[in-house]
Structure formats: C-alpha cells, structure tokens
Amino acid sequence: MAYVPYGYTITNGVITVDEKAAGQVKEFFEKYISGLSLTVAGEQAGIEKTHSVMGRILKNVLYLGDDVYPAIIDKETFDKAEEVRNKRAKDLGRIVELAAFTSPPPMERFKMGKVEGKLPAEPIARAEYLYNLIESE
C-alpha cells in the first residue's frame, strides 16, 4: 500500500483508525460545513497540511468506510461537505457550465490527389507529402 489516508494507521497489517487524527478529520468536516475555508478549517482542527491535501481529505470516500477502511465520517456529513464544496466552487466561478456544443459532423468521404514526381526517400517527409494530398470531398 503506497498511501494511507490521514486518520488511519496500519497496525499488525490491518488498517485501523488513528483516534486522534480521526477526531481531527471529523472536526475538519464540521468546521468546513460551518463556513470556514479549507485551510482555516484544517488549521483549527489541528491538521497541518496544504490546501490541496485538505481538498483531497474532503473528497475522499474512504472516510465513509468500506471492506478495508473503517468509517470515520457518516454519509450525511460527507454529502453535506460535498454539497458545500460544490456550491462554493460554483459561486466562485470555478465550475463553468458549457453551452451546448455541437461538433461538426466528421468528414466521411475523402479523395487523394495524384502523386507528382518521385516520393521523398525519408519516411517522415514521405508521410507529410502523402497526407497533404488527402482532401475531403
């Protein structure tokens, strides 16, 4: 295992909850939901990590628990934090709704012009020359 999420530890080959760090993770989620920024919520919870690590903690579904990881956060708290995160991102213009985009239809019919003269000996030059002869109908 290359990475054990913050709040967990490996004991005798089994992933277990680090009670102190797990408490910090719970507090971090609560403070973030209450309106604090990622960094401030992490600092107040006692987690000394970078902004990007705090964001990964907030999005990590392993905190809900699975076959390997015990649960630290309940689904309701996790979902609320995700809702707050998405709302903040949208409010700050970090989520851009793309207008309906229709791509042009693909060209399905092509023709190839006549080869004039002798083809270049070098493979790359030959390929460039031949590709330049292809035209769509």
Tab-separated table of C-alpha atoms in Angstrom:
chain	number	residue	atom	x	y	z
A	1	MET	CA	0.000	0.000	0.000
A	2	ALA	CA	1.569	3.272	-1.090
A	3	TYR	CA	-0.741	5.680	0.699
A	4	VAL	CA	-2.786	5.521	3.882
A	5	PRO	CA	-5.262	8.417	4.185
A	6	TYR	CA	-4.944	10.854	7.078
A	7	GLY	CA	-6.829	9.482	10.078
A	8	TYR	CA	-5.831	5.872	9.512
A	9	THR	CA	-2.840	3.802	10.504
A	10	ILE	CA	-1.668	0.262	9.816
A	11	THR	CA	-1.473	-1.943	12.890
A	12	ASN	CA	-0.318	-5.553	12.507
A	13	GLY	CA	-1.066	-5.412	8.794
A	14	VAL	CA	-4.634	-4.140	9.296
A	15	ILE	CA	-5.862	-0.618	8.631
A	16	THR	CA	-7.221	0.889	11.822
A	17	VAL	CA	-8.491	4.302	12.866
A	18	ASP	CA	-5.978	6.654	14.473
A	19	GLU	CA	-8.332	8.110	17.094
A	20	LYS	CA	-6.569	11.478	17.439
A	21	ALA	CA	-6.312	12.068	13.683
A	22	ALA	CA	-9.832	10.741	13.094
A	23	GLY	CA	-11.140	13.263	15.609
A	24	GLN	CA	-9.325	15.972	13.686
A	25	VAL	CA	-10.883	14.761	10.412
A	26	LYS	CA	-14.380	14.878	11.949
A	27	GLU	CA	-13.731	18.356	13.324
A	28	PHE	CA	-12.364	19.469	9.947
A	29	PHE	CA	-15.543	18.340	8.178
A	30	GLU	CA	-17.727	20.112	10.759
A	31	LYS	CA	-15.771	23.360	10.561
A	32	TYR	CA	-15.759	23.310	6.767
A	33	ILE	CA	-19.532	22.761	6.664
A	34	SER	CA	-19.983	25.619	9.152
A	35	GLY	CA	-18.445	28.030	6.642
A	36	LEU	CA	-14.688	28.082	7.171
A	37	SER	CA	-12.275	27.750	4.263
A	38	LEU	CA	-10.337	24.539	3.687
A	39	THR	CA	-7.120	25.865	5.168
A	40	VAL	CA	-8.677	27.596	8.173
A	41	ALA	CA	-10.927	24.619	8.967
A	42	GLY	CA	-7.890	22.324	8.787
A	43	GLU	CA	-5.758	24.578	10.957
A	44	GLN	CA	-8.485	24.911	13.603
A	45	ALA	CA	-8.955	21.133	13.575
A	46	GLY	CA	-5.214	20.685	14.105
A	47	ILE	CA	-4.421	19.254	10.665
A	48	GLU	CA	-1.242	20.808	9.321
A	49	LYS	CA	-1.498	20.006	5.628
A	50	THR	CA	-1.550	22.004	2.402
A	51	HIS	CA	-4.714	23.342	0.812
A	52	SER	CA	-4.672	20.615	-1.858
A	53	VAL	CA	-4.322	17.833	0.740
A	54	MET	CA	-7.242	19.330	2.668
A	55	GLY	CA	-9.310	19.241	-0.514
A	56	ARG	CA	-8.417	15.578	-1.048
A	57	ILE	CA	-9.434	14.763	2.525
A	58	LEU	CA	-12.781	16.433	1.902
A	59	LYS	CA	-13.401	14.378	-1.265
A	60	ASN	CA	-12.030	11.022	-0.088
A	61	VAL	CA	-14.877	8.476	0.000
A	62	LEU	CA	-12.741	6.081	2.057
A	63	TYR	CA	-13.727	8.093	5.131
A	64	LEU	CA	-17.225	6.604	4.698
A	65	GLY	CA	-15.727	3.151	5.244
A	66	ASP	CA	-15.545	0.065	3.038
A	67	ASP	CA	-14.277	-3.522	3.286
A	68	VAL	CA	-10.768	-2.343	4.183
A	69	TYR	CA	-11.190	1.074	5.825
A	70	PRO	CA	-13.343	1.619	8.930
A	71	ALA	CA	-15.738	4.576	8.699
A	72	ILE	CA	-14.699	7.898	10.227
A	73	ILE	CA	-17.370	10.157	8.703
A	74	ASP	CA	-21.068	9.353	8.298
A	75	LYS	CA	-22.664	9.665	4.858
A	76	GLU	CA	-24.810	12.645	5.842
A	77	THR	CA	-21.772	14.702	6.892
A	78	PHE	CA	-19.793	13.665	3.824
A	79	ASP	CA	-22.670	14.551	1.474
A	80	LYS	CA	-23.205	17.916	3.197
A	81	ALA	CA	-19.493	18.761	2.830
A	82	GLU	CA	-19.633	17.799	-0.854
A	83	GLU	CA	-22.718	19.968	-1.323
A	84	VAL	CA	-20.982	22.939	0.347
A	85	ARG	CA	-17.821	22.360	-1.709
A	86	ASN	CA	-19.774	22.292	-4.985
A	87	LYS	CA	-21.794	25.389	-4.044
A	88	ARG	CA	-18.639	27.333	-3.174
A	89	ALA	CA	-16.958	26.279	-6.399
A	90	LYS	CA	-19.976	27.386	-8.418
A	91	ASP	CA	-20.298	30.673	-6.508
A	92	LEU	CA	-16.616	31.423	-7.101
A	93	GLY	CA	-16.931	30.681	-10.822
A	94	ARG	CA	-14.808	27.554	-10.694
A	95	ILE	CA	-17.495	25.458	-12.342
A	96	VAL	CA	-18.293	26.627	-15.819
A	97	GLU	CA	-21.489	25.435	-17.398
A	98	LEU	CA	-20.579	24.828	-21.009
A	99	ALA	CA	-23.072	25.992	-23.580
A	100	ALA	CA	-24.499	23.303	-25.784
A	101	PHE	CA	-21.724	22.430	-28.154
A	102	THR	CA	-22.342	20.618	-31.350
A	103	SER	CA	-19.273	19.343	-33.026
A	104	PRO	CA	-19.140	19.464	-36.785
A	105	PRO	CA	-20.024	16.201	-38.467
A	106	PRO	CA	-16.979	14.104	-39.244
A	107	MET	CA	-15.690	14.081	-42.771
A	108	GLU	CA	-16.544	10.691	-44.165
A	109	ARG	CA	-15.543	10.978	-47.773
A	110	PHE	CA	-12.030	11.762	-48.884
A	111	LYS	CA	-10.049	11.747	-52.077
A	112	MET	CA	-6.360	11.660	-52.669
A	113	GLY	CA	-4.609	13.801	-55.223
A	114	LYS	CA	-2.133	12.389	-57.692
A	115	VAL	CA	1.461	11.905	-56.716
A	116	GLU	CA	3.629	14.151	-58.830
A	117	GLY	CA	7.203	13.116	-59.335
A	118	LYS	CA	9.196	10.807	-57.139
A	119	LEU	CA	8.275	10.319	-53.474
A	120	PRO	CA	10.787	11.581	-50.900
A	121	ALA	CA	13.108	8.863	-49.598
A	122	GLU	CA	12.857	9.870	-45.931
A	123	PRO	CA	9.805	8.233	-44.254
A	124	ILE	CA	8.660	11.354	-42.378
A	125	ALA	CA	8.914	13.576	-45.438
A	126	ARG	CA	7.103	10.906	-47.499
A	127	ALA	CA	4.267	10.704	-44.940
A	128	GLU	CA	3.922	14.518	-44.824
A	129	TYR	CA	3.768	14.692	-48.609
A	130	LEU	CA	1.156	11.928	-48.874
A	131	TYR	CA	-1.020	13.323	-46.072
A	132	ASN	CA	-1.020	16.706	-47.798
A	133	LEU	CA	-2.578	15.040	-50.843
A	134	ILE	CA	-5.679	13.961	-48.874
A	135	GLU	CA	-8.708	16.205	-49.359
A	136	SER	CA	-12.291	15.949	-48.140
A	137	GLU	CA	-14.999	15.822	-50.775
